[in-house]
């Protein structure tokens, strides 16, 4: 009897727990391009192409290393549509005593796996997922008994635990956090860096043809240039360390109108597919600082995103699921505007962020947080609808990372489990951090009237609507002081404008 290892499409790491536990001489592996996984949200065409191509390359690597891999290529007419179908077929065709997987990236998939012992009458073993630095049990221990879970404290513990960016027991560079240095507006100097581009090989070309014919739901497929192998991802990392990292910190929050990446790394898709490990990415950044090739504010800021935020949201996801996905503490009822899918809005910042998303299956963090996210927060969009959008449109999107970022960080729909306050901001913030407003059909200096920037009225209205929840939050005192300074008639006018924006949102 053999054992069967199922390799999920986002776990393409050679230090995979399943590979460590099985025997290539005796056991077999299965991987599948599955209808259910490719369609449970309307994924961006580039995201599907990336995952399928990276899976095919990884299967070839496994075979070259001596593994027997049953690879199921996408076939719309195949009865094999789900992970369960795939495993059932493998068990029917071979004498399998045990199915082994590594902890999947989605609660939905874990629930499916947990059902196999009954449904398929087979022993199922779920091993840890080596794509992360903090084991889930350690996150649980860290979270236990804490009144609040805050990334900053978790991050410091991770620095100590991993030794990354440490001098003995002290933070390297003399501080845990250099965020105060990281809020510069970018005026074109130095020129923006671009992620390394990878020309599709034969395998990727075949997948692009398949996706174009059968799977395109959203976004452009042209110009596909993602790294699809570990070797390419390593080159992409080295390129970023050289060309983007030195300025990553300074311009981390900038919002230029005409640069899709600025100094961001576009490494998330490789990290989330297992092509790069978080440790090697952080070590490469740290080494650049130690050799004087990048300043501490850039390197610490970058490492914090991976060692801090990435690990924190993943721990929180597994701690709080499945209930977390149902939360909507602000009681939002507004549907997601249709133009989130088409980009057809006259609000320049939103049109640019959605256009980049459609072209690249990518938008940088500040576009996600302060443009598309902030607007959905202020408008009061139903959390499930905006979460589904983020899960569909980005090449790096999987439930474990998308959900806490959207439902928690952006929508505050978890009531503050992830962050102490919502990132609500008016058009002024977007004006300060970039140059969209100069080219916008709406006037950022105006709050009421037909040409006023819609963010402005929605911002004040948001604060008033949720006063009971937020006015005693010490981090929002200033905001409520400003609300109270407003003349009541003026405030009524502002709120009337917000109501008009909300009721006619498809036409903005
Ligand atoms: P960089 O800016 O170069 O940052 C370096 C790395 O840090 C990223 O590659 C990523 O691995 C990590 N990172 C940075 N911020 C976060 C964060 N908040 N949470 C987790 N990891 C982080 N990231 C995803 O990987 N998948 C998602 O589905 C996703 N959805 C998001 C939804 C919303 C509403 C928001 C506000 C953020 C989301 N993020 C998500 C986090 C972040 O925006 C992306 O990781 C980042 O934009 C990816 O681009 P990059 O690789 O150029 O990142
Ligand atoms: C996102 C995705 C897509 C589009 N397609 C597949 C697929 O065909 N096969 C697969 O194994 N995984 C795919 N994934 C990722 C899954 O939806 C899911 O997030 C992970 O497999 C869980 O670890």
Tab-separated table of C-alpha atoms in Angstrom, residues 133-455:
chain	number	residue	atom	x	y	z
A	133	UNK	CA	8.009	31.374	10.119
A	134	UNK	CA	5.484	31.249	12.959
A	135	UNK	CA	3.847	27.836	13.558
A	136	UNK	CA	0.103	28.186	14.227
A	137	UNK	CA	0.451	26.740	17.748
A	138	UNK	CA	3.025	29.414	18.596
A	139	UNK	CA	0.683	32.146	17.382
A	140	UNK	CA	-2.081	30.705	19.554
A	141	UNK	CA	0.243	30.675	22.564
A	142	UNK	CA	1.273	34.263	21.876
A	143	UNK	CA	-2.388	35.338	21.541
A	144	UNK	CA	-3.588	33.493	24.627
A	145	UNK	CA	-4.777	35.769	27.411
A	146	UNK	CA	-4.006	38.993	25.522
A	147	UNK	CA	-6.762	41.576	25.623
A	148	UNK	CA	-5.669	42.927	22.251
A	149	UNK	CA	-3.701	41.353	19.435
A	150	UNK	CA	-1.408	43.985	17.996
A	151	UNK	CA	1.003	43.373	15.129
A	152	UNK	CA	3.759	45.552	16.593
A	153	UNK	CA	4.208	43.351	19.697
A	154	UNK	CA	3.971	40.142	17.699
A	155	UNK	CA	6.574	41.517	15.298
A	156	UNK	CA	9.046	42.292	18.091
A	157	UNK	CA	8.671	38.743	19.372
A	158	UNK	CA	9.292	37.434	15.836
A	159	UNK	CA	12.434	39.585	15.555
A	160	UNK	CA	13.732	38.107	18.814
A	161	UNK	CA	12.747	34.568	17.869
A	162	UNK	CA	14.264	34.565	14.418
A	163	UNK	CA	17.233	36.830	15.205
A	164	UNK	CA	16.372	38.832	12.084
A	165	UNK	CA	17.600	42.421	12.272
A	166	UNK	CA	18.840	42.013	15.854
A	167	UNK	CA	22.075	42.935	17.651
A	168	UNK	CA	22.062	40.542	20.586
A	169	UNK	CA	18.736	41.203	22.280
A	170	UNK	CA	18.469	44.743	20.873
A	171	UNK	CA	16.892	45.841	17.576
A	172	UNK	CA	19.505	46.541	14.898
A	173	UNK	CA	19.806	50.225	14.077
A	174	UNK	CA	18.601	51.195	17.577
A	175	UNK	CA	14.837	51.039	17.072
A	176	UNK	CA	12.137	48.455	16.408
A	177	UNK	CA	10.329	50.647	13.928
A	178	UNK	CA	11.376	53.441	11.551
A	179	UNK	CA	7.920	54.179	10.175
A	180	UNK	CA	8.128	57.883	10.954
A	181	UNK	CA	10.802	58.176	8.205
A	182	UNK	CA	8.657	56.355	5.663
A	183	UNK	CA	6.002	58.840	4.604
A	184	UNK	CA	7.576	60.824	1.804
A	185	UNK	CA	5.786	61.947	-1.289
A	186	UNK	CA	7.555	60.867	-4.482
A	187	UNK	CA	8.333	63.573	-7.046
A	188	UNK	CA	10.008	61.459	-9.720
A	189	UNK	CA	13.473	61.270	-8.192
A	190	UNK	CA	14.975	58.668	-8.060
A	191	UNK	CA	13.208	57.088	-11.032
A	192	UNK	CA	10.763	54.330	-10.112
A	193	UNK	CA	12.027	50.747	-10.057
A	194	UNK	CA	10.146	47.996	-11.881
A	195	UNK	CA	9.872	44.357	-10.968
A	196	UNK	CA	11.915	42.018	-13.151
A	197	UNK	CA	9.862	40.789	-16.127
A	198	UNK	CA	9.897	37.147	-17.188
A	199	UNK	CA	9.090	36.178	-20.762
A	200	UNK	CA	6.641	33.264	-20.896
A	201	UNK	CA	8.238	29.945	-21.876
A	202	UNK	CA	6.431	27.124	-23.712
A	203	UNK	CA	4.713	25.875	-20.569
A	204	UNK	CA	3.419	29.332	-19.702
A	205	UNK	CA	2.349	29.980	-23.301
A	206	UNK	CA	0.271	26.786	-23.230
A	207	UNK	CA	-1.391	27.888	-19.986
A	208	UNK	CA	-2.043	31.390	-21.351
A	209	UNK	CA	-3.832	29.794	-24.318
A	210	UNK	CA	-5.896	27.612	-21.998
A	211	UNK	CA	-6.895	30.518	-19.761
A	212	UNK	CA	-7.746	32.762	-22.725
A	213	UNK	CA	-9.965	30.054	-24.217
A	214	UNK	CA	-11.664	28.704	-21.142
A	215	UNK	CA	-11.084	30.602	-17.929
A	216	UNK	CA	-10.913	34.371	-18.427
A	217	UNK	CA	-13.269	35.968	-15.912
A	218	UNK	CA	-11.632	39.308	-15.139
A	219	UNK	CA	-8.578	41.321	-16.118
A	220	UNK	CA	-6.105	41.353	-18.976
A	221	UNK	CA	-3.965	38.369	-19.858
A	222	UNK	CA	-1.639	40.256	-22.228
A	223	UNK	CA	1.789	41.139	-20.900
A	224	UNK	CA	2.019	38.207	-18.468
A	225	UNK	CA	5.464	38.495	-16.861
A	226	UNK	CA	5.283	36.884	-13.402
A	227	UNK	CA	8.052	34.566	-12.168
A	228	UNK	CA	6.720	30.993	-12.359
A	229	UNK	CA	9.669	29.006	-10.969
A	230	UNK	CA	11.826	29.275	-7.879
A	231	UNK	CA	14.839	30.126	-10.017
A	232	UNK	CA	12.980	33.079	-11.576
A	233	UNK	CA	11.597	34.181	-8.215
A	234	UNK	CA	15.171	34.217	-6.796
A	235	UNK	CA	16.258	36.466	-9.668
A	236	UNK	CA	13.252	38.713	-9.042
A	237	UNK	CA	14.267	38.979	-5.387
A	238	UNK	CA	17.887	39.890	-6.216
A	239	UNK	CA	16.627	42.503	-8.679
A	240	UNK	CA	14.365	44.099	-6.056
A	241	UNK	CA	17.110	44.166	-3.425
A	242	UNK	CA	19.326	46.041	-5.905
A	243	UNK	CA	16.826	48.372	-7.533
A	244	UNK	CA	13.843	48.880	-5.212
A	245	UNK	CA	14.791	48.195	-1.604
A	246	UNK	CA	17.030	51.255	-1.033
A	247	UNK	CA	13.985	53.536	-1.548
A	248	UNK	CA	11.261	51.178	-0.335
A	249	UNK	CA	11.009	52.926	3.041
A	250	UNK	CA	11.067	56.550	1.935
A	251	UNK	CA	8.267	56.116	-0.592
A	252	UNK	CA	6.354	53.229	0.957
A	253	UNK	CA	3.166	55.307	1.336
A	254	UNK	CA	3.395	57.323	-1.886
A	255	UNK	CA	0.570	57.321	-4.439
A	256	UNK	CA	1.925	58.413	-7.822
A	257	UNK	CA	-0.531	58.615	-10.706
A	258	UNK	CA	1.608	56.955	-13.353
A	259	UNK	CA	3.751	54.309	-11.647
A	260	UNK	CA	2.272	50.882	-10.983
A	261	UNK	CA	4.976	49.575	-8.646
A	262	UNK	CA	7.159	52.537	-7.588
A	263	UNK	CA	9.580	50.836	-5.139
A	264	UNK	CA	7.344	47.931	-4.108
A	265	UNK	CA	8.753	44.451	-4.633
A	266	UNK	CA	5.921	42.455	-6.280
A	267	UNK	CA	7.294	39.503	-4.333
A	268	UNK	CA	3.944	38.606	-2.715
A	269	UNK	CA	2.881	36.238	-5.487
A	270	UNK	CA	6.171	34.289	-5.233
A	271	UNK	CA	6.059	34.225	-1.427
A	272	UNK	CA	2.448	33.070	-1.398
A	273	UNK	CA	3.148	30.292	-3.918
A	274	UNK	CA	6.078	28.991	-1.886
A	275	UNK	CA	8.596	29.894	-4.600
A	276	UNK	CA	10.406	32.065	-2.055
A	277	UNK	CA	10.618	31.542	1.689
A	278	UNK	CA	9.955	34.478	4.012
A	279	UNK	CA	13.272	33.852	5.748
A	280	UNK	CA	15.371	34.075	2.602
A	281	UNK	CA	13.602	37.290	1.553
A	282	UNK	CA	14.156	38.903	4.972
A	283	UNK	CA	17.776	37.693	5.084
A	284	UNK	CA	18.491	39.142	1.643
A	285	UNK	CA	17.137	42.513	2.819
A	286	UNK	CA	19.090	42.396	6.081
A	287	UNK	CA	22.304	41.534	4.242
A	288	UNK	CA	21.804	44.568	1.977
A	289	UNK	CA	21.687	46.782	5.072
A	290	UNK	CA	24.703	45.148	6.724
A	291	UNK	CA	26.711	45.677	3.521
A	292	UNK	CA	25.624	49.323	3.242
A	293	UNK	CA	23.472	48.789	0.136
A	294	UNK	CA	20.146	49.899	1.699
A	295	UNK	CA	19.289	52.151	4.671
A	296	UNK	CA	17.770	50.876	7.888
A	297	UNK	CA	14.391	52.603	7.417
A	298	UNK	CA	13.913	50.738	4.132
A	299	UNK	CA	15.126	47.382	5.390
A	300	UNK	CA	13.260	47.448	8.687
A	301	UNK	CA	10.078	48.641	6.938
A	302	UNK	CA	10.323	45.855	4.384
A	303	UNK	CA	11.111	43.113	6.901
A	304	UNK	CA	8.207	44.303	9.093
A	305	UNK	CA	5.769	43.662	6.242
A	306	UNK	CA	6.897	40.055	5.919
A	307	UNK	CA	7.990	39.023	9.400
A	308	UNK	CA	5.284	41.156	11.027
A	309	UNK	CA	2.190	41.693	8.918
A	310	UNK	CA	2.325	38.578	6.765
A	311	UNK	CA	2.812	36.213	9.698
A	312	UNK	CA	0.382	38.148	11.903
A	313	UNK	CA	-2.558	38.093	9.484
A	314	UNK	CA	-2.022	34.396	8.851
A	315	UNK	CA	-1.998	33.582	12.575
A	316	UNK	CA	-5.066	35.710	13.152
A	317	UNK	CA	-6.934	34.099	10.261
A	318	UNK	CA	-6.531	30.597	11.676
A	319	UNK	CA	-7.218	31.767	15.227
A	320	UNK	CA	-10.525	33.402	14.300
A	321	UNK	CA	-11.927	31.342	11.440
A	322	UNK	CA	-14.587	30.384	10.480
A	323	UNK	CA	-16.572	33.069	12.367
A	324	UNK	CA	-14.251	35.865	11.234
A	325	UNK	CA	-15.529	35.801	7.637
A	326	UNK	CA	-19.083	36.493	8.848
A	327	UNK	CA	-18.318	39.683	10.797
A	328	UNK	CA	-19.886	43.022	9.850
A	329	UNK	CA	-19.851	45.055	13.061
A	330	UNK	CA	-20.456	48.359	11.274
A	331	UNK	CA	-23.660	46.933	9.799
A	332	UNK	CA	-22.724	47.799	6.208
A	333	UNK	CA	-25.413	47.299	3.580
A	334	UNK	CA	-24.143	49.125	0.489
A	335	UNK	CA	-23.494	46.881	-2.541
A	336	UNK	CA	-20.048	47.033	-4.136
A	337	UNK	CA	-20.221	49.476	-7.079
A	338	UNK	CA	-20.056	47.698	-10.396
A	339	UNK	CA	-17.197	49.962	-11.515
A	340	UNK	CA	-14.846	48.166	-9.102
A	341	UNK	CA	-14.875	45.508	-11.855
A	342	UNK	CA	-14.755	47.822	-14.881
A	343	UNK	CA	-12.690	50.764	-13.610
A	344	UNK	CA	-15.257	53.129	-15.125
A	345	UNK	CA	-15.363	55.874	-12.539
A	346	UNK	CA	-14.406	59.537	-12.816
A	347	UNK	CA	-12.583	59.440	-9.488
A	348	UNK	CA	-9.021	59.418	-10.752
A	349	UNK	CA	-7.351	57.605	-7.850
A	350	UNK	CA	-9.877	54.776	-7.996
A	351	UNK	CA	-9.799	54.563	-11.793
A	352	UNK	CA	-5.968	54.317	-11.731
A	353	UNK	CA	-5.890	51.682	-8.966
A	354	UNK	CA	-8.551	49.572	-10.701
A	355	UNK	CA	-6.900	50.014	-14.086
A	356	UNK	CA	-3.564	48.771	-12.644
A	357	UNK	CA	-5.430	45.888	-11.055
A	358	UNK	CA	-7.058	44.916	-14.348
A	359	UNK	CA	-3.770	45.139	-16.274
A	360	UNK	CA	-1.381	43.602	-13.752
A	361	UNK	CA	-3.394	41.561	-11.204
A	362	UNK	CA	-1.482	43.849	-8.848
A	363	UNK	CA	-1.922	47.126	-7.004
A	364	UNK	CA	0.488	48.251	-4.324
A	365	UNK	CA	-0.406	48.334	-0.656
A	366	UNK	CA	-1.387	52.002	-0.440
A	367	UNK	CA	-3.717	51.682	-3.415
A	368	UNK	CA	-5.326	48.647	-1.773
A	369	UNK	CA	-5.532	50.262	1.664
A	370	UNK	CA	-6.099	53.967	1.096
A	371	UNK	CA	-7.825	54.073	-2.298
A	372	UNK	CA	-10.023	51.058	-3.109
A	373	UNK	CA	-10.133	49.994	0.550
A	374	UNK	CA	-10.704	53.394	2.114
A	375	UNK	CA	-13.472	54.174	-0.382
A	376	UNK	CA	-15.279	50.888	0.359
A	377	UNK	CA	-14.987	51.627	4.092
A	378	UNK	CA	-16.365	55.165	3.782
A	379	UNK	CA	-19.136	54.057	1.424
A	380	UNK	CA	-20.130	51.238	3.783
A	381	UNK	CA	-19.817	48.301	1.380
A	382	UNK	CA	-21.003	44.871	2.539
A	383	UNK	CA	-17.765	43.181	3.768
A	384	UNK	CA	-18.384	39.907	1.940
A	385	UNK	CA	-18.664	41.710	-1.397
A	386	UNK	CA	-15.473	43.716	-1.054
A	387	UNK	CA	-13.629	40.652	0.306
A	388	UNK	CA	-14.714	38.649	-2.711
A	389	UNK	CA	-13.397	41.416	-4.977
A	390	UNK	CA	-9.949	41.481	-3.359
A	391	UNK	CA	-9.765	37.678	-3.378
A	392	UNK	CA	-10.529	37.588	-7.088
A	393	UNK	CA	-8.484	40.404	-8.556
A	394	UNK	CA	-4.934	40.046	-7.169
A	395	UNK	CA	-2.386	37.431	-8.205
A	396	UNK	CA	-1.259	37.083	-4.571
A	397	UNK	CA	-4.753	36.640	-3.090
A	398	UNK	CA	-5.640	33.664	-0.918
A	399	UNK	CA	-8.163	33.683	1.880
A	400	UNK	CA	-5.586	33.498	4.727
A	401	UNK	CA	-4.063	36.837	3.738
A	402	UNK	CA	-6.834	38.624	1.845
A	403	UNK	CA	-9.538	38.208	4.476
A	404	UNK	CA	-7.807	39.751	7.529
A	405	UNK	CA	-6.436	42.574	5.378
A	406	UNK	CA	-9.801	43.420	3.857
A	407	UNK	CA	-12.323	42.554	6.527
A	408	UNK	CA	-10.066	43.628	9.400
A	409	UNK	CA	-7.520	46.213	8.297
A	410	UNK	CA	-9.630	47.998	5.695
A	411	UNK	CA	-13.273	47.509	6.634
A	412	UNK	CA	-12.883	47.341	10.447
A	413	UNK	CA	-15.711	44.811	10.179
A	414	UNK	CA	-14.089	42.773	12.971
A	415	UNK	CA	-14.590	45.609	15.476
A	416	UNK	CA	-10.857	46.088	16.022
A	417	UNK	CA	-9.524	42.538	16.378
A	418	UNK	CA	-6.806	43.283	13.817
A	419	UNK	CA	-6.269	47.025	14.162
A	420	UNK	CA	-7.077	49.652	16.745
A	421	UNK	CA	-8.765	52.085	14.361
A	422	UNK	CA	-10.091	52.225	10.809
A	423	UNK	CA	-7.830	53.821	8.171
A	424	UNK	CA	-10.613	56.265	7.231
A	425	UNK	CA	-9.274	59.285	5.316
A	426	UNK	CA	-10.670	62.085	3.191
A	427	UNK	CA	-9.439	63.163	-0.236
A	428	UNK	CA	-6.835	65.341	1.498
A	429	UNK	CA	-4.773	62.269	2.364
A	430	UNK	CA	-4.772	61.106	-1.245
A	431	UNK	CA	-3.807	64.599	-2.371
A	432	UNK	CA	-0.930	64.743	0.121
A	433	UNK	CA	0.529	61.378	-0.857
A	434	UNK	CA	0.347	61.663	-4.636
A	435	UNK	CA	-0.695	63.467	-7.770
A	436	UNK	CA	-4.021	61.870	-8.723
A	437	UNK	CA	-6.100	64.831	-7.576
A	438	UNK	CA	-4.557	67.252	-10.093
A	439	UNK	CA	-5.973	65.106	-12.903
A	440	UNK	CA	-9.309	64.245	-11.318
A	441	UNK	CA	-12.770	65.284	-12.546
A	442	UNK	CA	-13.635	66.072	-8.907
A	443	UNK	CA	-12.213	68.865	-6.766
A	444	UNK	CA	-10.397	67.665	-3.690
A	445	UNK	CA	-10.719	71.068	-1.990
A	446	UNK	CA	-14.543	70.821	-2.100
A	447	UNK	CA	-16.814	68.753	0.109
A	448	UNK	CA	-20.268	69.674	-1.145
A	449	UNK	CA	-21.551	70.474	-4.618
A	450	UNK	CA	-21.608	68.315	-7.700
A	451	UNK	CA	-17.894	68.585	-8.428
A	452	UNK	CA	-16.694	67.880	-4.864
A	453	UNK	CA	-14.415	64.900	-4.240
A	454	UNK	CA	-16.785	62.133	-3.041
A	455	UNK	CA	-14.246	60.906	-0.466
